[in-house]
Amino acid sequence: MSKNDGSQTATDRGKAMTTPTSQSTVSTGHRAVNGVLRFLESRTFVVFFILLTIVVVFLTYRYYGFSYDETYAQERGMRLWRYYFHGHTLSFMKTNFYGMFPDFVAVALQHLIPAMSYWSRHLVSALFGVVGIVYVYKIGSAFFGRLTGSLAMVFLTVNPMWNGYMFINMKDIPFATFMVAGFYYCMRAALGRYTSRSIWVGVAVSVGLLATAKVIGVVILGSFCFVALGAYLIFDPETRLDKALAVRIAKIIGAVVIGCIVMLALFWPQIYLYTPKQLMTAILAFTDFDYNGRVILNGITYHAQTGPRIYMLTYLTICMPIFLLIAVIAGGVLTPIRRHPMAVACVGIIVLYIVYQAVTHATVYGGYRHFTFLIPLAMLVAAWAAAKMLGDRRPEVVRVAGVAVLLLGTAWTLVGTYRVFPYQYSFYNVLVGGLKGAENSYEVDVWRTAPTYYLNRLATTARLTGERPKVHDCSTRLRKKIYPEIDFVDRDDAQYLITNRRSCTKYPDVPTISTLSREGVVLSELHERQPASE
């Protein structure tokens, strides 16, 4: 590993600071900081943290509402299930532009454990998010050092931009996870940082699954690796453009081809029946998706295809907790100074795709969700900057203050996440006044998950009383399957009416009996129509 990697552990730092000639001069503050860092770098902490995250997932996944988009995703998984177990055929369809692996896993879990019903989708999606957290740790540890890996793992976990979407977004979270995993394996293979041939299995499986999420993902991953290899060739003296590198790249390409062929055959088999035109449609659909809805930015509503070019940059900035945003900016400033090759790569990739969206005016909507795959890289940059702040060459007061800021900032981020639970994907930072300040100016509960809270209440009451309520709701189209105890009817025939932020927004003529809000912002309301007096 090159000297640039900054992989010195807290144990190494402690030894360096406690040599016979300097042991008496090591202060209590430095020893305390080194103790904290040794714990953060330890395998015990990493394993405990991941297990704790998994426990939280199992305890909370049923709190998250069903999104408007999950109908299509469920249908994708069911089509592949019927293909394998009922002999049904698959064809070219718009909703099949995504591969079906994550949805197929959720459907399989529904069949294996019927009691989980459709909630299995949120459990599976969240576990994919945990896998993404693991690979962020692996990238940080392999290319920066164990402290950076641990901090990146923590930062990504507490970031509402990740933990909010990872329960409800079966498209973008698995895609981002496969992207991070593929980046990890491809870069280790390209740089020769491996000791086992299993690295090629990792390359094949991760990139193959990435292709089954979105075919364009293979191209995006290629750009990640191109930027990263360029950074290592320029800034790492141990990386050379020679025959050995060319051979490793050729092996990576071979593993990618094999992985894509196998994984697509398993989880997107109809792609082999596409015409060339259909194949290009499936590939290019995600470079500029044909979406005819609206977007909102700074209180102004635009058509999605004519929105401001700063749309994505704005949402990435205002939706990230301020502590993490400051750390990312600090990492960005530090990068041209320290010129760590992987830091240069991460910052370069983030800038590349933000500029790409602005220059090409590619259609984006629903906030930052289409660029979720950049968030892990941003957390790596933030973690690297934090690790540098805690370096052993810093003055004692700086290191002690740095640990305090790190702990308080992470705790404050977690508190902010909890305040909007389980609607973290609607989190906004202080730059726009939080969620309250963002109301009516930016996207709030764009996925319409809040009404699930009231549907759960009505369904529970129906099971207890045996009476079927008549409900009008405009959120998830899976509602009839998820809640067979409820009769979903037109507005005029409903006893209960549920609002959301995107449609069915107000019923001023029907009394409100309950309001669901976060930080003073109403996300959904339950209205009950009073029986007509005789």
Coordinates of C-alpha atoms in Angstrom, one line a residue:
M1 CA 0.0 0.0 0.0
S2 CA 1.3 3.4 -0.9
K3 CA 2.4 6.0 1.6
N4 CA -0.5 8.2 0.3
D5 CA -3.0 5.8 1.7
G6 CA -2.8 7.2 5.2
S7 CA -3.6 3.7 6.6
Q8 CA -1.7 4.1 9.9
T9 CA -3.9 2.7 12.7
A10 CA -4.5 4.2 16.1
T11 CA -2.3 1.4 17.6
D12 CA 0.6 2.4 15.3
R13 CA 0.0 6.0 16.3
G14 CA 0.0 5.1 19.9
K15 CA 3.3 3.2 19.5
A16 CA 4.9 6.1 17.7
M17 CA 3.9 8.4 20.5
T18 CA 5.0 6.2 23.3
T19 CA 8.6 5.3 22.4
P20 CA 11.0 5.2 25.3
T21 CA 12.2 8.7 24.6
S22 CA 8.8 10.2 24.4
Q23 CA 6.6 8.1 26.6
S24 CA 6.8 10.5 29.5
T25 CA 5.7 13.4 27.3
V26 CA 2.5 11.8 26.0
S27 CA -0.4 13.7 27.5
T28 CA -3.6 12.4 28.9
G29 CA -5.5 14.0 26.0
H30 CA -3.5 12.2 23.4
R31 CA -3.9 8.9 25.2
A32 CA -7.6 9.3 25.5
V33 CA -8.0 10.2 21.8
N34 CA -5.8 7.2 20.8
G35 CA -8.0 5.0 22.9
V36 CA -11.2 6.2 21.2
L37 CA -9.6 5.8 17.8
R38 CA -8.4 2.2 18.6
F39 CA -11.9 1.3 19.6
L40 CA -13.4 2.8 16.4
E41 CA -10.9 0.9 14.2
S42 CA -11.4 -2.4 16.0
R43 CA -13.1 -5.3 14.5
T44 CA -15.2 -5.5 17.6
F45 CA -16.7 -2.1 17.0
V46 CA -17.4 -2.8 13.3
V47 CA -19.1 -6.1 14.0
F48 CA -21.1 -4.7 16.9
F49 CA -22.2 -1.6 14.8
I50 CA -23.3 -3.7 11.8
L51 CA -25.2 -6.1 14.1
L52 CA -26.8 -3.2 15.9
T53 CA -27.9 -1.8 12.5
I54 CA -29.4 -5.1 11.5
V55 CA -31.3 -5.3 14.8
V56 CA -32.7 -1.8 14.3
V57 CA -33.7 -2.8 10.8
F58 CA -35.7 -5.7 12.1
L59 CA -37.3 -3.6 14.8
T60 CA -38.3 -0.7 12.6
Y61 CA -39.0 -1.9 9.0
R62 CA -42.7 -2.2 9.6
Y63 CA -42.9 1.5 10.6
Y64 CA -42.1 2.6 7.0
G65 CA -45.0 3.3 4.7
F66 CA -45.6 2.0 1.2
S67 CA -44.5 4.3 -1.6
Y68 CA -46.5 5.1 -4.7
D69 CA -43.9 3.3 -6.8
E70 CA -43.9 0.0 -5.0
T71 CA -46.8 -1.3 -7.1
Y72 CA -44.6 -1.6 -10.2
A73 CA -41.7 -3.1 -8.2
Q74 CA -44.0 -5.7 -6.7
E75 CA -45.3 -6.6 -10.2
R76 CA -41.7 -7.0 -11.4
G77 CA -40.9 -9.5 -8.7
M78 CA -44.1 -11.4 -9.2
R79 CA -43.5 -11.7 -13.0
L80 CA -40.1 -13.3 -12.4
W81 CA -41.6 -15.6 -9.7
R82 CA -44.3 -16.7 -12.1
Y83 CA -41.7 -17.2 -14.8
Y84 CA -39.7 -19.6 -12.7
F85 CA -42.5 -21.4 -10.8
H86 CA -45.6 -21.1 -13.0
G87 CA -44.2 -21.1 -16.6
H88 CA -45.3 -17.6 -17.4
T89 CA -43.5 -15.6 -20.1
L90 CA -41.6 -12.3 -19.8
S91 CA -41.7 -9.5 -22.4
F92 CA -40.5 -6.0 -23.1
M93 CA -42.3 -3.6 -20.8
K94 CA -41.6 -0.2 -19.4
T95 CA -41.7 -1.4 -15.8
N96 CA -39.2 -4.1 -16.8
F97 CA -36.5 -1.5 -17.5
Y98 CA -35.2 -2.4 -14.1
G99 CA -33.8 -5.8 -13.3
M100 CA -35.9 -7.9 -10.9
F101 CA -33.4 -9.3 -8.4
P102 CA -34.3 -7.2 -5.3
D103 CA -38.0 -7.5 -6.0
F104 CA -37.7 -11.2 -6.6
V105 CA -36.0 -11.7 -3.3
A106 CA -38.9 -9.8 -1.6
V107 CA -41.5 -11.9 -3.3
A108 CA -39.7 -15.1 -2.4
L109 CA -39.7 -14.0 1.2
Q110 CA -43.4 -13.4 1.0
H111 CA -43.9 -16.9 -0.2
L112 CA -41.6 -18.4 2.4
I113 CA -43.0 -16.4 5.3
P114 CA -46.6 -15.5 4.3
A115 CA -47.1 -13.6 7.6
M116 CA -44.6 -10.9 6.4
S117 CA -46.9 -10.1 3.5
Y118 CA -45.8 -7.1 1.5
W119 CA -43.7 -5.8 4.4
S120 CA -41.0 -8.1 3.3
R121 CA -40.2 -5.5 0.6
H122 CA -39.0 -3.0 3.3
L123 CA -37.0 -5.6 5.1
V124 CA -35.2 -6.8 2.0
S125 CA -34.6 -3.2 0.8
A126 CA -33.2 -2.2 4.2
L127 CA -30.9 -5.2 4.3
F128 CA -29.5 -4.2 0.9
G129 CA -28.9 -0.8 2.5
V130 CA -26.9 -2.5 5.2
V131 CA -24.8 -4.3 2.6
G132 CA -24.0 -0.9 1.1
I133 CA -22.9 0.3 4.5
V134 CA -20.6 -2.8 4.8
Y135 CA -19.0 -2.1 1.5
V136 CA -18.4 1.6 2.3
Y137 CA -16.5 0.4 5.3
K138 CA -14.5 -2.0 3.1
I139 CA -13.6 0.8 0.6
G140 CA -12.6 3.1 3.4
S141 CA -10.5 0.5 5.1
A142 CA -8.9 -0.8 2.0
F143 CA -8.0 2.6 0.4
F144 CA -7.8 5.1 3.2
G145 CA -7.4 3.3 6.5
R146 CA -9.5 1.5 9.1
L147 CA -10.5 4.7 10.9
T148 CA -11.9 6.2 7.7
G149 CA -13.7 3.0 7.0
S150 CA -15.3 3.0 10.4
L151 CA -16.3 6.6 10.2
A152 CA -17.7 6.3 6.7
M153 CA -19.8 3.3 7.9
V154 CA -21.2 5.4 10.8
F155 CA -21.8 8.5 8.7
L156 CA -23.7 6.6 6.0
T157 CA -25.8 4.8 8.6
V158 CA -26.9 7.9 10.4
N159 CA -27.4 9.9 7.2
P160 CA -31.2 10.3 6.5
M161 CA -30.4 10.5 2.8
W162 CA -29.5 6.8 3.1
N163 CA -31.4 5.4 6.0
G164 CA -34.6 7.0 4.9
Y165 CA -34.6 5.6 1.4
M166 CA -33.1 2.2 2.2
F167 CA -36.4 1.0 3.6
I168 CA -38.7 2.0 0.8
N169 CA -36.6 2.4 -2.4
M170 CA -36.0 -1.0 -3.9
K171 CA -34.6 0.6 -7.1
D172 CA -32.0 3.2 -6.1
I173 CA -30.7 1.6 -2.8
P174 CA -29.8 -1.8 -4.3
F175 CA -28.4 0.0 -7.3
A176 CA -26.2 2.2 -5.1
T177 CA -25.1 -0.9 -3.1
F178 CA -24.1 -2.9 -6.1
M179 CA -22.3 0.2 -7.4
V180 CA -20.2 0.5 -4.2
A181 CA -19.5 -3.2 -4.1
G182 CA -18.5 -3.3 -7.7
F183 CA -16.3 -0.3 -7.2
Y184 CA -14.6 -2.0 -4.3
Y185 CA -13.9 -5.2 -6.1
C186 CA -12.9 -3.6 -9.4
M187 CA -10.4 -1.2 -7.9
R188 CA -8.8 -3.8 -5.6
A189 CA -8.4 -6.0 -8.7
A190 CA -7.1 -3.2 -10.9
L191 CA -4.5 -2.1 -8.4
G192 CA -3.5 -5.7 -7.6
R193 CA -4.5 -5.4 -3.9
Y194 CA -5.8 -8.9 -3.4
T195 CA -4.5 -12.2 -2.2
S196 CA -7.2 -14.6 -3.3
R197 CA -8.7 -15.4 -6.7
S198 CA -12.1 -15.0 -5.1
I199 CA -11.7 -11.3 -6.0
W200 CA -12.8 -12.2 -9.6
V201 CA -16.0 -13.8 -8.2
G202 CA -16.6 -10.6 -6.4
V203 CA -16.2 -8.5 -9.5
A204 CA -18.4 -10.8 -11.6
V205 CA -21.3 -11.1 -9.0
S206 CA -21.3 -7.4 -8.0
V207 CA -21.2 -6.0 -11.5
G208 CA -23.6 -8.6 -12.8
L209 CA -26.1 -7.7 -10.1
L210 CA -25.5 -4.0 -10.9
A211 CA -26.5 -4.7 -14.5
T212 CA -29.7 -6.4 -13.3
A213 CA -30.6 -3.3 -11.3
K214 CA -30.1 -0.8 -14.2
V215 CA -28.0 -1.8 -17.3
I216 CA -26.6 1.7 -17.5
G217 CA -25.0 1.0 -14.1
V218 CA -22.2 -0.9 -15.8
V219 CA -21.3 2.2 -17.8
I220 CA -21.5 4.4 -14.7
L221 CA -19.3 2.0 -12.8
G222 CA -16.8 2.1 -15.7
S223 CA -16.6 5.9 -15.3
F224 CA -16.0 5.5 -11.5
C225 CA -13.1 3.1 -12.2
F226 CA -11.7 5.3 -15.0
V227 CA -11.6 8.4 -12.8
A228 CA -10.1 6.4 -9.9
L229 CA -7.4 4.7 -12.0
G230 CA -6.5 8.1 -13.4
A231 CA -6.1 9.5 -9.9
Y232 CA -3.9 6.6 -8.9
L233 CA -1.8 6.8 -12.0
I234 CA -1.2 10.5 -11.3
F235 CA -0.9 10.7 -7.6
D236 CA 0.3 7.2 -6.5
P237 CA 3.9 6.5 -7.4
E238 CA 3.3 2.7 -6.9
T239 CA 0.6 2.5 -9.6
R240 CA 2.1 2.3 -13.1
L241 CA 0.6 2.1 -16.5
D242 CA 2.3 -1.2 -17.5
K243 CA 1.6 -4.7 -18.8
A244 CA 0.6 -6.0 -15.4
L245 CA -2.1 -3.3 -15.1
A246 CA -3.4 -4.1 -18.6
V247 CA -3.6 -7.8 -17.8
R248 CA -5.6 -7.0 -14.6
I249 CA -8.0 -4.7 -16.5
A250 CA -8.5 -7.4 -19.1
K251 CA -9.4 -9.9 -16.4
I252 CA -11.8 -7.4 -14.9
I253 CA -13.5 -7.0 -18.2
G254 CA -13.7 -10.8 -18.7
A255 CA -15.2 -11.2 -15.2
V256 CA -17.7 -8.4 -15.8
V257 CA -18.9 -10.0 -19.1
I258 CA -19.3 -13.4 -17.5
G259 CA -21.1 -11.9 -14.4
C260 CA -23.5 -9.9 -16.5
I261 CA -24.3 -12.8 -18.8
V262 CA -25.1 -15.0 -15.8
M263 CA -26.9 -12.5 -13.6
L264 CA -29.0 -11.1 -16.5
A265 CA -30.0 -14.6 -17.4
L266 CA -31.2 -15.3 -13.9
F267 CA -32.8 -12.0 -13.0
W268 CA -33.6 -10.2 -16.3
P269 CA -34.0 -13.1 -18.7
Q270 CA -36.2 -11.3 -21.2
I271 CA -33.4 -8.9 -22.0
Y272 CA -32.0 -11.6 -24.3
L273 CA -35.2 -11.5 -26.4
Y274 CA -35.1 -7.7 -26.8
T275 CA -34.6 -6.2 -30.3
P276 CA -31.6 -3.9 -30.6
K277 CA -34.0 -0.9 -30.4
Q278 CA -35.6 -2.2 -27.3
L279 CA -32.2 -2.9 -25.7
M280 CA -31.0 0.6 -26.4
T281 CA -34.3 1.9 -24.9
A282 CA -33.7 0.0 -21.7
I283 CA -30.1 1.2 -21.5
L284 CA -30.7 4.9 -22.4
A285 CA -33.9 5.3 -20.4
F286 CA -32.0 6.2 -17.3
T287 CA -29.7 8.8 -18.9
D288 CA -32.8 11.0 -19.5
F289 CA -35.9 9.4 -18.3
D290 CA -39.1 10.4 -20.0
Y291 CA -41.0 11.8 -17.0
N292 CA -43.9 14.2 -17.5
G293 CA -44.5 15.1 -13.8
R294 CA -43.5 18.3 -11.9
V295 CA -40.7 19.3 -9.7
I296 CA -40.4 22.0 -7.1
L297 CA -37.4 24.1 -6.3
N298 CA -37.3 27.2 -4.0
G299 CA -41.0 27.4 -4.1
I300 CA -41.3 27.4 -7.9
T301 CA -42.9 24.5 -9.7
Y302 CA -41.4 23.3 -13.0
H303 CA -42.0 20.6 -15.5
A304 CA -39.5 17.8 -14.7
Q305 CA -37.9 18.1 -18.1
T306 CA -37.4 21.9 -17.9
G307 CA -36.3 22.2 -14.2
P308 CA -33.3 24.3 -13.2
R309 CA -29.9 22.9 -13.9
I310 CA -28.9 23.4 -10.3
Y311 CA -31.8 21.1 -9.1
M312 CA -29.6 18.1 -8.2
L313 CA -26.8 20.1 -6.6
T314 CA -29.4 22.0 -4.5
Y315 CA -31.1 18.9 -3.2
L316 CA -27.9 17.2 -2.4
T317 CA -26.8 20.3 -0.4
I318 CA -30.0 21.0 1.5
C319 CA -30.9 17.4 2.3
M320 CA -27.6 16.4 3.9
P321 CA -27.3 16.9 7.7
I322 CA -25.2 20.0 8.2
F323 CA -22.5 18.2 10.2
L324 CA -21.9 15.8 7.4
L325 CA -22.2 18.5 4.7
I326 CA -19.4 20.5 6.5
A327 CA -17.3 17.3 6.6
V328 CA -17.8 16.7 2.9
I329 CA -16.9 20.2 2.1
A330 CA -13.8 20.0 4.3
G331 CA -12.8 16.8 2.5
G332 CA -13.3 18.5 -0.8
V333 CA -11.0 21.4 0.2
L334 CA -8.4 19.0 1.6
T335 CA -8.3 16.8 -1.5
P336 CA -6.2 19.1 -3.8
I337 CA -3.9 19.8 -0.9
R338 CA -3.2 16.2 0.2
R339 CA -3.9 14.6 -3.2
H340 CA -4.9 11.2 -1.8
P341 CA -5.7 9.2 -5.0
M342 CA -9.0 7.7 -3.7
A343 CA -10.1 11.0 -2.2
V344 CA -9.4 12.7 -5.6
A345 CA -11.4 9.9 -7.3
C346 CA -14.4 10.3 -4.9
V347 CA -14.5 14.1 -5.2
G348 CA -13.9 13.9 -9.0
I349 CA -16.8 11.4 -9.5
I350 CA -19.2 13.5 -7.4
V351 CA -18.3 16.7 -9.3
L352 CA -18.4 14.8 -12.6
Y353 CA -22.0 13.6 -12.2
I354 CA -23.3 16.9 -10.7
V355 CA -21.8 18.8 -13.7
Y356 CA -23.2 16.1 -16.1
Q357 CA -26.7 16.6 -14.9
A358 CA -26.4 20.4 -15.1
V359 CA -24.8 20.5 -18.5
T360 CA -27.0 17.8 -20.2
H361 CA -30.1 19.0 -18.3
A362 CA -30.9 15.3 -17.7
T363 CA -34.4 14.8 -16.2
V364 CA -34.3 14.4 -12.5
Y365 CA -37.2 14.6 -10.0
G366 CA -38.3 13.5 -6.5
G367 CA -35.3 15.2 -4.9
Y368 CA -31.8 13.6 -5.0
R369 CA -33.0 10.0 -5.3
H370 CA -31.5 9.4 -8.8
F371 CA -28.1 10.3 -7.5
T372 CA -28.3 8.2 -4.3
F373 CA -25.2 6.3 -5.6
L374 CA -23.1 9.3 -4.9
I375 CA -23.9 9.5 -1.2
P376 CA -21.6 6.6 -0.2
L377 CA -18.7 8.4 -1.9
A378 CA -19.6 11.7 -0.2
M379 CA -19.5 9.9 3.2
L380 CA -16.0 8.5 2.4
V381 CA -14.8 12.0 1.7
A382 CA -16.4 13.2 4.9
A383 CA -14.9 10.4 6.9
W384 CA -11.4 10.9 5.4
A385 CA -11.5 14.6 6.4
A386 CA -12.6 13.7 9.9
A387 CA -9.8 11.1 10.2
K388 CA -7.3 13.6 9.1
M389 CA -8.5 16.1 11.8
L390 CA -7.7 13.4 14.4
G391 CA -4.2 12.6 13.2
D392 CA -1.5 12.2 15.8
R393 CA 0.5 15.2 14.5
R394 CA -2.3 17.5 15.5
P395 CA -2.0 19.5 18.7
E396 CA -3.7 17.9 21.7
V397 CA -6.4 20.5 21.9
V398 CA -7.3 20.0 18.3
R399 CA -7.5 16.2 18.6
V400 CA -9.6 16.3 21.8
A401 CA -11.9 19.0 20.3
G402 CA -12.1 16.9 17.1
V403 CA -13.3 13.8 19.0
A404 CA -15.9 15.9 20.8
V405 CA -17.1 17.5 17.5
L406 CA -17.2 14.0 15.9
L407 CA -19.3 12.5 18.7
L408 CA -21.6 15.5 19.1
G409 CA -22.0 15.9 15.4
T410 CA -22.9 12.3 14.9
A411 CA -25.3 12.3 17.8
W412 CA -27.0 15.5 16.5
T413 CA -27.3 14.0 13.1
L414 CA -29.0 10.9 14.7
V415 CA -31.3 13.2 16.6
G416 CA -32.3 15.0 13.4
T417 CA -32.9 11.7 11.7
Y418 CA -35.1 10.5 14.6
R419 CA -37.2 13.7 14.5
V420 CA -38.5 12.9 11.1
F421 CA -38.7 9.1 11.5
P422 CA -39.9 7.2 9.6
Y423 CA -40.0 9.8 6.9
Q424 CA -36.2 10.6 6.8
Y425 CA -36.1 11.0 3.1
S426 CA -38.0 14.3 3.7
F427 CA -35.2 15.6 5.9
Y428 CA -33.9 19.1 5.3
N429 CA -31.0 20.8 7.0
V430 CA -30.7 24.3 8.6
L431 CA -29.8 25.9 5.3
V432 CA -33.5 26.0 4.4
G433 CA -34.8 26.0 8.0
G434 CA -35.3 22.3 8.3
L435 CA -38.4 20.5 7.2
K436 CA -40.6 23.4 8.3
G437 CA -38.7 25.8 6.2
A438 CA -38.7 23.5 3.2
E439 CA -42.5 23.1 3.3
N440 CA -44.1 24.4 0.1
S441 CA -40.6 25.2 -1.3
Y442 CA -39.1 21.8 -1.8
E443 CA -40.3 18.2 -2.1
V444 CA -42.0 16.8 1.0
D445 CA -43.1 13.1 1.3
V446 CA -42.8 12.8 -2.5
W447 CA -43.3 9.0 -2.2
R448 CA -46.6 9.4 -0.3
T449 CA -45.7 6.9 2.5
A450 CA -47.3 8.9 5.3
P451 CA -50.9 7.6 4.7
T452 CA -49.8 4.1 5.5
Y453 CA -49.9 5.1 9.2
Y454 CA -53.7 5.7 9.0
L455 CA -54.3 2.7 6.8
N456 CA -52.6 0.6 9.5
R457 CA -54.9 2.1 12.2
L458 CA -58.0 1.5 10.2
A459 CA -57.1 -2.0 9.3
T460 CA -56.3 -2.9 13.0
T461 CA -59.7 -1.5 14.0
A462 CA -61.4 -3.4 11.3
R463 CA -59.8 -6.7 12.4
L464 CA -60.9 -6.0 16.0
T465 CA -64.5 -5.0 15.3
G466 CA -65.2 -7.0 12.2
E467 CA -66.5 -3.9 10.4
R468 CA -65.1 -3.0 7.0
P469 CA -64.4 0.8 6.8
K470 CA -65.0 2.6 3.5
V471 CA -61.8 4.5 2.8
H472 CA -60.7 6.9 0.0
D473 CA -56.9 7.1 -0.3
C474 CA -54.5 8.1 -3.1
S475 CA -51.2 6.7 -1.9
T476 CA -49.9 3.3 -2.7
R477 CA -51.7 1.3 -5.4
L478 CA -50.9 -1.8 -3.4
R479 CA -53.4 -0.8 -0.8
K480 CA -56.1 -3.3 -1.8
K481 CA -53.7 -6.2 -1.5
I482 CA -52.0 -5.0 1.7
Y483 CA -55.3 -4.2 3.4
P484 CA -58.1 -6.7 2.5
E485 CA -60.0 -5.6 5.6
I486 CA -60.7 -2.2 4.0
D487 CA -63.1 -1.3 1.3
F488 CA -61.4 1.4 -0.9
V489 CA -64.1 3.5 -2.6
D490 CA -64.5 6.8 -4.4
R491 CA -64.4 10.0 -2.4
D492 CA -68.2 10.5 -2.3
D493 CA -68.8 7.0 -0.9
A494 CA -66.1 7.1 1.7
Q495 CA -66.5 7.3 5.5
Y496 CA -62.8 8.0 5.9
L497 CA -60.6 10.1 3.7
I498 CA -56.8 10.2 3.9
T499 CA -54.7 13.1 2.5
N500 CA -51.1 13.1 1.3
R501 CA -48.7 15.7 0.1
R502 CA -48.9 14.9 -3.6
S503 CA -52.6 14.2 -4.4
C504 CA -55.8 14.1 -2.4
T505 CA -54.3 17.0 -0.5
K506 CA -57.4 18.6 1.1
Y507 CA -60.9 17.8 2.1
P508 CA -62.1 21.0 3.7
D509 CA -65.8 19.9 3.7
V510 CA -65.0 16.8 5.8
P511 CA -64.0 17.1 9.5
T512 CA -60.4 16.2 10.4
I513 CA -60.1 13.7 13.2
S514 CA -56.3 13.1 13.2
T515 CA -53.2 14.9 11.9
L516 CA -49.8 13.2 11.2
S517 CA -46.9 15.7 11.2
R518 CA -43.1 16.0 11.7
E519 CA -41.4 19.2 12.8
G520 CA -44.7 21.1 12.5
V521 CA -45.3 20.0 8.9
V522 CA -48.5 18.1 8.1
L523 CA -47.7 14.9 6.1
S524 CA -51.2 13.3 6.2
E525 CA -54.6 13.8 7.7
L526 CA -57.5 11.5 8.5
H527 CA -60.9 12.8 7.8
E528 CA -64.2 11.2 8.9
R529 CA -67.5 12.0 7.2
Q530 CA -70.2 12.3 9.8
P531 CA -73.4 10.4 9.1
A532 CA -76.2 12.5 7.7
S533 CA -78.8 13.5 10.3
E534 CA -82.3 12.1 9.8

